[in-house]
PDB file of C-alpha atoms in Angstrom:
ATOM      1  CA  GLN A  10      29.371  14.962 -53.990  1.00  0.00           C
ATOM      2  CA  VAL A  11      30.148  11.230 -54.038  1.00  0.00           C
ATOM      3  CA  THR A  12      27.924   9.183 -56.350  1.00  0.00           C
ATOM      4  CA  GLU A  13      26.502   5.711 -55.867  1.00  0.00           C
ATOM      5  CA  ALA A  14      28.982   4.436 -58.487  1.00  0.00           C
ATOM      6  CA  ALA A  15      31.865   5.757 -56.403  1.00  0.00           C
ATOM      7  CA  TYR A  16      30.588   3.983 -53.262  1.00  0.00           C
ATOM      8  CA  ILE A  17      30.266   0.763 -55.252  1.00  0.00           C
ATOM      9  CA  GLY A  18      33.810   1.186 -56.457  1.00  0.00           C
ATOM     10  CA  PHE A  19      35.090   1.717 -52.905  1.00  0.00           C
ATOM     11  CA  ILE A  20      33.221  -1.294 -51.571  1.00  0.00           C
ATOM     12  CA  GLU A  21      34.334  -3.533 -54.475  1.00  0.00           C
ATOM     13  CA  HIS A  22      37.962  -2.662 -53.671  1.00  0.00           C
ATOM     14  CA  GLY A  23      37.524  -3.324 -49.957  1.00  0.00           C
ATOM     15  CA  ILE A  24      37.674   0.303 -48.867  1.00  0.00           C
ATOM     16  CA  HIS A  25      35.701   1.165 -45.731  1.00  0.00           C
ATOM     17  CA  VAL A  26      33.061   3.888 -46.260  1.00  0.00           C
ATOM     18  CA  ILE A  27      31.583   6.662 -44.139  1.00  0.00           C
ATOM     19  CA  CYS A  28      28.602   8.113 -45.993  1.00  0.00           C
ATOM     20  CA  ASP A  29      26.369  11.086 -45.337  1.00  0.00           C
ATOM     21  CA  LYS A  30      22.613  10.724 -45.278  1.00  0.00           C
ATOM     22  CA  PRO A  31      20.323  10.162 -47.090  1.00  0.00           C
ATOM     23  CA  LEU A  32      22.087   7.019 -48.256  1.00  0.00           C
ATOM     24  CA  ALA A  33      21.123   7.228 -51.929  1.00  0.00           C
ATOM     25  CA  LEU A  34      18.750   8.850 -54.395  1.00  0.00           C
ATOM     26  CA  SER A  35      16.244   5.982 -54.158  1.00  0.00           C
ATOM     27  CA  LEU A  36      15.367   2.885 -52.155  1.00  0.00           C
ATOM     28  CA  ARG A  37      16.406   0.788 -55.135  1.00  0.00           C
ATOM     29  CA  GLU A  38      19.925   2.227 -54.998  1.00  0.00           C
ATOM     30  CA  ALA A  39      20.062   1.775 -51.242  1.00  0.00           C
ATOM     31  CA  LYS A  40      19.106  -1.901 -51.477  1.00  0.00           C
ATOM     32  CA  ALA A  41      21.708  -2.441 -54.187  1.00  0.00           C
ATOM     33  CA  LEU A  42      24.395  -1.124 -51.857  1.00  0.00           C
ATOM     34  CA  GLU A  43      23.072  -3.287 -49.042  1.00  0.00           C
ATOM     35  CA  LYS A  44      23.194  -6.351 -51.292  1.00  0.00           C
ATOM     36  CA  LEU A  45      26.773  -5.538 -52.315  1.00  0.00           C
ATOM     37  CA  LEU A  46      27.859  -5.125 -48.705  1.00  0.00           C
ATOM     38  CA  ALA A  47      26.349  -8.497 -47.857  1.00  0.00           C
ATOM     39  CA  ARG A  48      28.915  -9.986 -50.263  1.00  0.00           C
ATOM     40  CA  LYS A  49      31.793  -7.764 -49.160  1.00  0.00           C
ATOM     41  CA  LYS A  50      31.663  -8.719 -45.504  1.00  0.00           C
ATOM     42  CA  ASN A  51      35.056  -7.222 -44.662  1.00  0.00           C
ATOM     43  CA  VAL A  52      33.933  -3.689 -45.595  1.00  0.00           C
ATOM     44  CA  ILE A  53      32.625  -1.468 -42.804  1.00  0.00           C
ATOM     45  CA  PHE A  54      29.952   0.978 -43.887  1.00  0.00           C
ATOM     46  CA  ALA A  55      28.841   3.821 -41.636  1.00  0.00           C
ATOM     47  CA  LEU A  56      26.162   6.507 -42.033  1.00  0.00           C
ATOM     48  CA  THR A  57      26.654   9.912 -40.408  1.00  0.00           C
ATOM     49  CA  HIS A  58      23.513  10.214 -38.411  1.00  0.00           C
ATOM     50  CA  ASN A  59      25.641  12.349 -36.115  1.00  0.00           C
ATOM     51  CA  TYR A  60      22.961  12.955 -33.480  1.00  0.00           C
ATOM     52  CA  SER A  61      23.206   9.256 -32.571  1.00  0.00           C
ATOM     53  CA  GLY A  62      26.674  10.112 -31.234  1.00  0.00           C
ATOM     54  CA  TYR A  63      25.403  12.388 -28.450  1.00  0.00           C
ATOM     55  CA  PRO A  64      26.069  10.946 -24.960  1.00  0.00           C
ATOM     56  CA  MET A  65      22.541  11.644 -23.735  1.00  0.00           C
ATOM     57  CA  ILE A  66      21.065   9.821 -26.708  1.00  0.00           C
ATOM     58  CA  ARG A  67      23.179   6.822 -25.684  1.00  0.00           C
ATOM     59  CA  GLN A  68      21.873   7.354 -22.155  1.00  0.00           C
ATOM     60  CA  ALA A  69      18.255   7.403 -23.349  1.00  0.00           C
ATOM     61  CA  LYS A  70      18.676   4.338 -25.543  1.00  0.00           C
ATOM     62  CA  ALA A  71      20.216   2.372 -22.679  1.00  0.00           C
ATOM     63  CA  MET A  72      17.415   3.384 -20.279  1.00  0.00           C
ATOM     64  CA  VAL A  73      14.753   2.228 -22.703  1.00  0.00           C
ATOM     65  CA  ALA A  74      16.602  -1.043 -23.369  1.00  0.00           C
ATOM     66  CA  ALA A  75      16.885  -1.656 -19.609  1.00  0.00           C
ATOM     67  CA  GLY A  76      13.117  -1.377 -19.286  1.00  0.00           C
ATOM     68  CA  GLU A  77      13.169   1.810 -17.190  1.00  0.00           C
ATOM     69  CA  LEU A  78      10.266   3.217 -19.254  1.00  0.00           C
ATOM     70  CA  GLY A  79       8.351  -0.049 -19.374  1.00  0.00           C
ATOM     71  CA  GLU A  80       6.509  -0.959 -22.573  1.00  0.00           C
ATOM     72  CA  ILE A  81       6.841   1.866 -25.088  1.00  0.00           C
ATOM     73  CA  ARG A  82       3.557   3.402 -26.161  1.00  0.00           C
ATOM     74  CA  VAL A  83       4.277   6.747 -27.803  1.00  0.00           C
ATOM     75  CA  VAL A  84       7.307   8.099 -29.710  1.00  0.00           C
ATOM     76  CA  GLN A  85       7.339  11.692 -30.963  1.00  0.00           C
ATOM     77  CA  GLY A  86       9.937  13.605 -32.900  1.00  0.00           C
ATOM     78  CA  GLU A  87      10.201  17.056 -34.406  1.00  0.00           C
ATOM     79  CA  TYR A  88      12.808  19.007 -36.323  1.00  0.00           C
ATOM     80  CA  PRO A  89      11.834  22.566 -37.205  1.00  0.00           C
ATOM     81  CA  GLN A  90      14.095  24.990 -39.060  1.00  0.00           C
ATOM     82  CA  ASP A  91      13.338  28.311 -40.757  1.00  0.00           C
ATOM     83  CA  TRP A  92      16.161  28.820 -43.256  1.00  0.00           C
ATOM     84  CA  LEU A  93      14.104  27.843 -46.332  1.00  0.00           C
ATOM     85  CA  THR A  94      11.117  30.078 -45.502  1.00  0.00           C
ATOM     86  CA  THR A  95      11.865  31.964 -48.691  1.00  0.00           C
ATOM     87  CA  ALA A  96      13.143  30.700 -52.064  1.00  0.00           C
ATOM     88  CA  LEU A  97      16.765  30.795 -50.932  1.00  0.00           C
ATOM     89  CA  GLU A  98      17.732  28.243 -53.572  1.00  0.00           C
ATOM     90  CA  LYS A  99      17.047  30.858 -56.275  1.00  0.00           C
ATOM     91  CA  THR A 100      19.764  33.137 -54.894  1.00  0.00           C
ATOM     92  CA  GLY A 101      22.584  30.711 -55.679  1.00  0.00           C
ATOM     93  CA  GLN A 102      23.024  29.518 -52.092  1.00  0.00           C
ATOM     94  CA  LYS A 103      24.617  26.090 -52.568  1.00  0.00           C
ATOM     95  CA  GLN A 104      23.233  24.355 -49.478  1.00  0.00           C
ATOM     96  CA  ALA A 105      19.718  25.355 -50.463  1.00  0.00           C
ATOM     97  CA  ALA A 106      20.210  24.564 -54.142  1.00  0.00           C
ATOM     98  CA  TRP A 107      21.096  20.880 -53.790  1.00  0.00           C
ATOM     99  CA  ARG A 108      18.587  20.171 -51.047  1.00  0.00           C
ATOM    100  CA  THR A 109      15.691  21.375 -53.200  1.00  0.00           C
ATOM    101  CA  ASP A 110      16.876  19.655 -56.406  1.00  0.00           C
ATOM    102  CA  PRO A 111      15.424  16.119 -56.893  1.00  0.00           C
ATOM    103  CA  LYS A 112      18.269  15.221 -59.252  1.00  0.00           C
ATOM    104  CA  ARG A 113      20.726  15.677 -56.364  1.00  0.00           C
ATOM    105  CA  SER A 114      18.724  14.908 -53.236  1.00  0.00           C
ATOM    106  CA  GLY A 115      16.171  12.381 -54.498  1.00  0.00           C
ATOM    107  CA  ALA A 116      12.416  12.362 -53.924  1.00  0.00           C
ATOM    108  CA  GLY A 117      12.497  13.916 -50.462  1.00  0.00           C
ATOM    109  CA  GLY A 118      13.278  17.514 -49.588  1.00  0.00           C
ATOM    110  CA  CYS A 119      12.740  18.376 -45.936  1.00  0.00           C
ATOM    111  CA  ILE A 120      11.730  14.779 -45.175  1.00  0.00           C
ATOM    112  CA  GLY A 121      15.026  13.494 -46.590  1.00  0.00           C
ATOM    113  CA  ASP A 122      17.237  16.180 -45.152  1.00  0.00           C
ATOM    114  CA  ILE A 123      16.054  16.466 -41.537  1.00  0.00           C
ATOM    115  CA  GLY A 124      13.119  14.082 -41.404  1.00  0.00           C
ATOM    116  CA  THR A 125      15.445  11.113 -41.719  1.00  0.00           C
ATOM    117  CA  HIS A 126      17.527  12.342 -38.779  1.00  0.00           C
ATOM    118  CA  THR A 127      14.379  12.572 -36.673  1.00  0.00           C
ATOM    119  CA  TYR A 128      13.108   9.194 -37.763  1.00  0.00           C
ATOM    120  CA  GLN A 129      16.442   7.504 -37.138  1.00  0.00           C
ATOM    121  CA  LEU A 130      16.624   8.851 -33.571  1.00  0.00           C
ATOM    122  CA  MET A 131      13.029   7.862 -32.848  1.00  0.00           C
ATOM    123  CA  CYS A 132      13.764   4.297 -33.855  1.00  0.00           C
ATOM    124  CA  GLU A 133      17.278   4.259 -32.306  1.00  0.00           C
ATOM    125  CA  VAL A 134      16.193   5.394 -28.848  1.00  0.00           C
ATOM    126  CA  SER A 135      12.881   3.497 -28.680  1.00  0.00           C
ATOM    127  CA  GLY A 136      14.321   0.271 -30.097  1.00  0.00           C
ATOM    128  CA  LEU A 137      11.217   0.033 -32.304  1.00  0.00           C
ATOM    129  CA  LYS A 138      10.771  -0.462 -36.025  1.00  0.00           C
ATOM    130  CA  ALA A 139       8.027   1.322 -37.959  1.00  0.00           C
ATOM    131  CA  GLU A 140       5.664  -0.830 -40.016  1.00  0.00           C
ATOM    132  CA  GLU A 141       3.487   1.764 -41.771  1.00  0.00           C
ATOM    133  CA  LEU A 142       2.915   5.483 -41.950  1.00  0.00           C
ATOM    134  CA  SER A 143       0.566   8.226 -43.116  1.00  0.00           C
ATOM    135  CA  ALA A 144       2.310  11.306 -44.467  1.00  0.00           C
ATOM    136  CA  ASP A 145       1.367  14.802 -45.577  1.00  0.00           C
ATOM    137  CA  LEU A 146       4.261  16.474 -47.421  1.00  0.00           C
ATOM    138  CA  THR A 147       3.945  20.071 -48.521  1.00  0.00           C
ATOM    139  CA  SER A 148       5.957  22.529 -50.604  1.00  0.00           C
ATOM    140  CA  PHE A 149       4.857  25.856 -49.248  1.00  0.00           C
ATOM    141  CA  VAL A 150       7.320  28.062 -51.151  1.00  0.00           C
ATOM    142  CA  LYS A 151       6.042  28.811 -54.640  1.00  0.00           C
ATOM    143  CA  GLY A 152       7.969  27.017 -57.347  1.00  0.00           C
ATOM    144  CA  ARG A 153       9.769  24.645 -54.957  1.00  0.00           C
ATOM    145  CA  VAL A 154       9.609  21.076 -56.284  1.00  0.00           C
ATOM    146  CA  LEU A 155      10.444  19.156 -53.109  1.00  0.00           C
ATOM    147  CA  ASP A 156       8.678  19.281 -49.757  1.00  0.00           C
ATOM    148  CA  ASP A 157       9.633  21.893 -47.138  1.00  0.00           C
ATOM    149  CA  ASN A 158       7.210  20.669 -44.428  1.00  0.00           C
ATOM    150  CA  ALA A 159       6.191  17.151 -43.363  1.00  0.00           C
ATOM    151  CA  ASN A 160       3.628  15.743 -40.942  1.00  0.00           C
ATOM    152  CA  VAL A 161       3.882  11.977 -40.472  1.00  0.00           C
ATOM    153  CA  MET A 162       1.936   9.534 -38.315  1.00  0.00           C
ATOM    154  CA  LEU A 163       3.697   6.225 -37.579  1.00  0.00           C
ATOM    155  CA  ARG A 164       2.646   2.759 -36.459  1.00  0.00           C
ATOM    156  CA  PHE A 165       5.444   0.672 -34.902  1.00  0.00           C
ATOM    157  CA  LYS A 166       5.742  -3.053 -34.665  1.00  0.00           C
ATOM    158  CA  GLY A 167       4.256  -4.100 -31.296  1.00  0.00           C
ATOM    159  CA  GLY A 168       1.556  -1.439 -31.246  1.00  0.00           C
ATOM    160  CA  ALA A 169       3.345   1.771 -30.302  1.00  0.00           C
ATOM    161  CA  LYS A 170       2.302   4.923 -32.162  1.00  0.00           C
ATOM    162  CA  GLY A 171       4.428   7.825 -33.356  1.00  0.00           C
ATOM    163  CA  MET A 172       4.230  11.305 -34.790  1.00  0.00           C
ATOM    164  CA  LEU A 173       6.936  13.217 -36.650  1.00  0.00           C
ATOM    165  CA  TRP A 174       7.015  16.840 -37.759  1.00  0.00           C
ATOM    166  CA  ALA A 175       9.839  18.219 -39.849  1.00  0.00           C
ATOM    167  CA  SER A 176       9.816  21.718 -41.302  1.00  0.00           C
ATOM    168  CA  GLN A 177      12.236  24.144 -42.921  1.00  0.00           C
ATOM    169  CA  VAL A 178       9.689  26.942 -43.127  1.00  0.00           C
ATOM    170  CA  ALA A 179       9.062  27.490 -39.377  1.00  0.00           C
ATOM    171  CA  PRO A 180      10.265  31.014 -38.513  1.00  0.00           C
ATOM    172  CA  GLY A 181      12.019  31.279 -35.170  1.00  0.00           C
ATOM    173  CA  ASN A 182      13.590  27.864 -35.335  1.00  0.00           C
ATOM    174  CA  GLU A 183      17.231  27.009 -36.111  1.00  0.00           C
ATOM    175  CA  ASN A 184      17.867  23.325 -35.451  1.00  0.00           C
ATOM    176  CA  GLY A 185      15.052  22.367 -33.047  1.00  0.00           C
ATOM    177  CA  LEU A 186      15.442  18.612 -33.174  1.00  0.00           C
ATOM    178  CA  LYS A 187      13.574  17.043 -30.262  1.00  0.00           C
ATOM    179  CA  ILE A 188      12.392  13.544 -29.338  1.00  0.00           C
ATOM    180  CA  ARG A 189      10.036  12.234 -26.691  1.00  0.00           C
ATOM    181  CA  VAL A 190       9.534   8.604 -25.653  1.00  0.00           C
ATOM    182  CA  TYR A 191       6.714   7.486 -23.331  1.00  0.00           C
ATOM    183  CA  GLY A 192       6.107   4.074 -21.830  1.00  0.00           C
ATOM    184  CA  THR A 193       4.029   2.451 -19.132  1.00  0.00           C
ATOM    185  CA  LYS A 194       6.553   3.364 -16.422  1.00  0.00           C
ATOM    186  CA  GLY A 195       7.797   6.799 -17.482  1.00  0.00           C
ATOM    187  CA  GLY A 196       8.979   9.147 -20.183  1.00  0.00           C
ATOM    188  CA  LEU A 197      12.089  10.799 -21.647  1.00  0.00           C
ATOM    189  CA  GLU A 198      12.559  14.132 -23.431  1.00  0.00           C
ATOM    190  CA  TRP A 199      15.699  15.358 -25.245  1.00  0.00           C
ATOM    191  CA  LYS A 200      16.365  18.315 -27.515  1.00  0.00           C
ATOM    192  CA  GLN A 201      19.406  18.818 -29.738  1.00  0.00           C
ATOM    193  CA  GLU A 202      19.902  22.508 -28.959  1.00  0.00           C
ATOM    194  CA  ASP A 203      20.426  21.602 -25.284  1.00  0.00           C
ATOM    195  CA  PRO A 204      22.069  18.194 -25.874  1.00  0.00           C
ATOM    196  CA  ASN A 205      23.736  17.716 -22.492  1.00  0.00           C
ATOM    197  CA  GLN A 206      20.402  17.428 -20.695  1.00  0.00           C
ATOM    198  CA  LEU A 207      17.891  14.544 -20.626  1.00  0.00           C
ATOM    199  CA  TRP A 208      14.570  14.851 -18.794  1.00  0.00           C
ATOM    200  CA  TYR A 209      13.345  11.650 -17.203  1.00  0.00           C
ATOM    201  CA  THR A 210       9.961  11.307 -15.534  1.00  0.00           C
ATOM    202  CA  PRO A 211       9.032   8.115 -13.714  1.00  0.00           C
ATOM    203  CA  TYR A 212       5.263   7.871 -13.732  1.00  0.00           C
ATOM    204  CA  GLY A 213       3.727   9.621 -10.702  1.00  0.00           C
ATOM    205  CA  GLU A 214       7.011  11.306  -9.717  1.00  0.00           C
ATOM    206  CA  PRO A 215       8.557  14.713 -10.366  1.00  0.00           C
ATOM    207  CA  LYS A 216      10.601  15.255 -13.517  1.00  0.00           C
ATOM    208  CA  ARG A 217      14.308  14.539 -13.098  1.00  0.00           C
ATOM    209  CA  LEU A 218      17.099  16.277 -15.012  1.00  0.00           C
ATOM    210  CA  ILE A 219      19.991  13.996 -15.975  1.00  0.00           C
ATOM    211  CA  THR A 220      23.059  15.847 -17.249  1.00  0.00           C
ATOM    212  CA  ARG A 221      25.921  14.509 -19.301  1.00  0.00           C
ATOM    213  CA  GLY A 222      28.539  13.217 -16.878  1.00  0.00           C
ATOM    214  CA  GLY A 223      26.412  14.206 -13.909  1.00  0.00           C
ATOM    215  CA  ALA A 224      24.541  12.286 -11.263  1.00  0.00           C
ATOM    216  CA  GLY A 225      22.363   9.608 -12.831  1.00  0.00           C
ATOM    217  CA  SER A 226      24.263   9.413 -16.107  1.00  0.00           C
ATOM    218  CA  ASN A 227      25.000   5.863 -17.136  1.00  0.00           C
ATOM    219  CA  ALA A 228      27.940   3.953 -18.597  1.00  0.00           C
ATOM    220  CA  ALA A 229      26.570   4.143 -22.145  1.00  0.00           C
ATOM    221  CA  ALA A 230      26.747   7.926 -22.011  1.00  0.00           C
ATOM    222  CA  GLY A 231      30.054   7.896 -20.133  1.00  0.00           C
ATOM    223  CA  ARG A 232      31.999   5.976 -22.750  1.00  0.00           C
ATOM    224  CA  VAL A 233      31.340   8.678 -25.387  1.00  0.00           C
ATOM    225  CA  THR A 234      31.631  11.698 -23.046  1.00  0.00           C
ATOM    226  CA  ARG A 235      34.578  13.836 -24.100  1.00  0.00           C
ATOM    227  CA  VAL A 236      34.739  16.844 -21.765  1.00  0.00           C
ATOM    228  CA  PRO A 237      33.973  17.435 -18.064  1.00  0.00           C
ATOM    229  CA  PRO A 238      30.374  17.946 -16.922  1.00  0.00           C
ATOM    230  CA  GLY A 239      29.126  21.510 -17.348  1.00  0.00           C
ATOM    231  CA  HIS A 240      31.356  22.273 -20.327  1.00  0.00           C
ATOM    232  CA  PRO A 241      29.725  22.602 -23.752  1.00  0.00           C
ATOM    233  CA  GLU A 242      29.759  19.362 -25.733  1.00  0.00           C
ATOM    234  CA  GLY A 243      27.636  18.867 -28.794  1.00  0.00           C
ATOM    235  CA  TYR A 244      27.377  18.855 -32.576  1.00  0.00           C
ATOM    236  CA  LEU A 245      31.002  18.380 -33.625  1.00  0.00           C
ATOM    237  CA  GLU A 246      31.650  15.938 -30.810  1.00  0.00           C
ATOM    238  CA  GLY A 247      28.635  13.908 -31.972  1.00  0.00           C
ATOM    239  CA  PHE A 248      30.278  13.535 -35.386  1.00  0.00           C
ATOM    240  CA  ALA A 249      33.595  12.703 -33.678  1.00  0.00           C
ATOM    241  CA  ASN A 250      31.959   9.966 -31.625  1.00  0.00           C
ATOM    242  CA  VAL A 251      30.546   8.352 -34.787  1.00  0.00           C
ATOM    243  CA  TYR A 252      33.974   8.510 -36.459  1.00  0.00           C
ATOM    244  CA  SER A 253      35.688   7.104 -33.365  1.00  0.00           C
ATOM    245  CA  GLU A 254      33.292   4.187 -33.173  1.00  0.00           C
ATOM    246  CA  VAL A 255      33.913   3.424 -36.866  1.00  0.00           C
ATOM    247  CA  ALA A 256      37.695   3.623 -36.248  1.00  0.00           C
ATOM    248  CA  ARG A 257      37.339   1.115 -33.409  1.00  0.00           C
ATOM    249  CA  ALA A 258      35.437  -1.222 -35.697  1.00  0.00           C
ATOM    250  CA  ILE A 259      38.012  -0.892 -38.475  1.00  0.00           C
ATOM    251  CA  LYS A 260      40.895  -1.493 -36.089  1.00  0.00           C
ATOM    252  CA  ALA A 261      39.211  -4.615 -34.734  1.00  0.00           C
ATOM    253  CA  ARG A 262      38.582  -5.863 -38.264  1.00  0.00           C
ATOM    254  CA  ARG A 263      42.248  -5.412 -39.167  1.00  0.00           C
ATOM    255  CA  LEU A 264      43.238  -7.371 -36.063  1.00  0.00           C
ATOM    256  CA  GLY A 265      40.874 -10.176 -37.072  1.00  0.00           C
ATOM    257  CA  ARG A 266      38.519  -9.835 -34.128  1.00  0.00           C
ATOM    258  CA  LYS A 267      35.059  -8.471 -33.430  1.00  0.00           C
ATOM    259  CA  PRO A 268      34.795  -4.940 -32.028  1.00  0.00           C
ATOM    260  CA  ASP A 269      33.715  -4.455 -28.415  1.00  0.00           C
ATOM    261  CA  LYS A 270      29.979  -4.990 -28.020  1.00  0.00           C
ATOM    262  CA  ASP A 271      29.515  -1.369 -26.960  1.00  0.00           C
ATOM    263  CA  VAL A 272      30.794  -0.020 -30.306  1.00  0.00           C
ATOM    264  CA  ALA A 273      27.784   1.323 -32.154  1.00  0.00           C
ATOM    265  CA  PHE A 274      27.195   3.537 -35.187  1.00  0.00           C
ATOM    266  CA  PRO A 275      24.523   3.856 -37.899  1.00  0.00           C
ATOM    267  CA  GLY A 276      25.198   1.571 -40.850  1.00  0.00           C
ATOM    268  CA  ILE A 277      23.754   0.330 -44.106  1.00  0.00           C
ATOM    269  CA  SER A 278      20.551  -0.948 -42.517  1.00  0.00           C
ATOM    270  CA  ASP A 279      19.864   2.538 -41.068  1.00  0.00           C
ATOM    271  CA  GLY A 280      20.412   3.981 -44.521  1.00  0.00           C
ATOM    272  CA  VAL A 281      18.033   1.528 -46.155  1.00  0.00           C
ATOM    273  CA  ASP A 282      15.460   2.179 -43.466  1.00  0.00           C
ATOM    274  CA  GLY A 283      15.824   5.921 -44.073  1.00  0.00           C
ATOM    275  CA  MET A 284      15.288   5.538 -47.791  1.00  0.00           C
ATOM    276  CA  ALA A 285      12.275   3.264 -47.175  1.00  0.00           C
ATOM    277  CA  PHE A 286      10.909   5.992 -44.866  1.00  0.00           C
ATOM    278  CA  ILE A 287      11.333   8.702 -47.520  1.00  0.00           C
ATOM    279  CA  GLU A 288       9.775   6.573 -50.241  1.00  0.00           C
ATOM    280  CA  ALA A 289       6.811   5.594 -48.079  1.00  0.00           C
ATOM    281  CA  CYS A 290       6.245   9.247 -47.119  1.00  0.00           C
ATOM    282  CA  VAL A 291       6.257  10.372 -50.742  1.00  0.00           C
ATOM    283  CA  LYS A 292       3.857   7.568 -51.765  1.00  0.00           C
ATOM    284  CA  SER A 293       1.528   8.199 -48.810  1.00  0.00           C
ATOM    285  CA  SER A 294       1.399  11.943 -49.363  1.00  0.00           C
ATOM    286  CA  ALA A 295       0.697  11.473 -53.071  1.00  0.00           C
ATOM    287  CA  LYS A 296      -2.351   9.405 -52.070  1.00  0.00           C
ATOM    288  CA  ASN A 297      -3.681  12.016 -49.599  1.00  0.00           C
ATOM    289  CA  GLY A 298      -2.061  10.468 -46.548  1.00  0.00           C
ATOM    290  CA  LYS A 299      -3.007   6.871 -47.237  1.00  0.00           C
ATOM    291  CA  TRP A 300      -1.449   4.472 -44.713  1.00  0.00           C
ATOM    292  CA  THR A 301       1.562   2.951 -46.498  1.00  0.00           C
ATOM    293  CA  LYS A 302       3.734   0.036 -45.420  1.00  0.00           C
ATOM    294  CA  LEU A 303       7.440   0.642 -45.216  1.00  0.00           C
TER     295      LEU A 303
END
């Protein structure tokens, strides 16, 4: 597990960094990294929000940016899992152990592990930035220090409203990440367990299914599509797309030019936003869901 000190060392020596999320143990640490990167402008820093690499997420983001949904009103996200329904961390299972240990994962449990993925996608696709939130974090499993279920209401800049549910104690769910975006002209729905499909509904018209590489898919999705339509493409390819985008950016930097405008990957600002989200959720929940600014 790489520490903040190691990242600082890499950055100080001009070494490009790809970091897993959450970015750090605290918002203070995250902002310190952001400040350092502002000085080391030649260092590329990427965050592995791998779901942002899915072609149909790129499709959805481009459709929203093009105004196909109109003014965004509602953004919803959920990420239910069931693997921590019991005290798995007490059996010696390593993945459970570090995720439930505040010394290794920070102040957020479920909200930091999968809630940040959900939040990042909600903001990424909608193009909106959250201003404040009201959170209810719960540790249902007896003896568990960090949260294993989170309900969060969000207020976005511009007036849109959001709702996020993340849970690791929801029996029957494996990796049920799903987002919905609704505007004045239509809506979009996407779920991670069926990532090659995007449902688009223009207001007053039947729902339309857009498939990766199929009819209606756009150029934003096409440039990160790896296999022919109808063939499985998903989780590992999402990671690969993030890595490939970072590689393009590094190559451009070495050649002394800017990367193509289409090159996109989560970076330090996404990481800081994620840590601000976790911290605001923890503060809000501690005050019985009080609305808290990010």
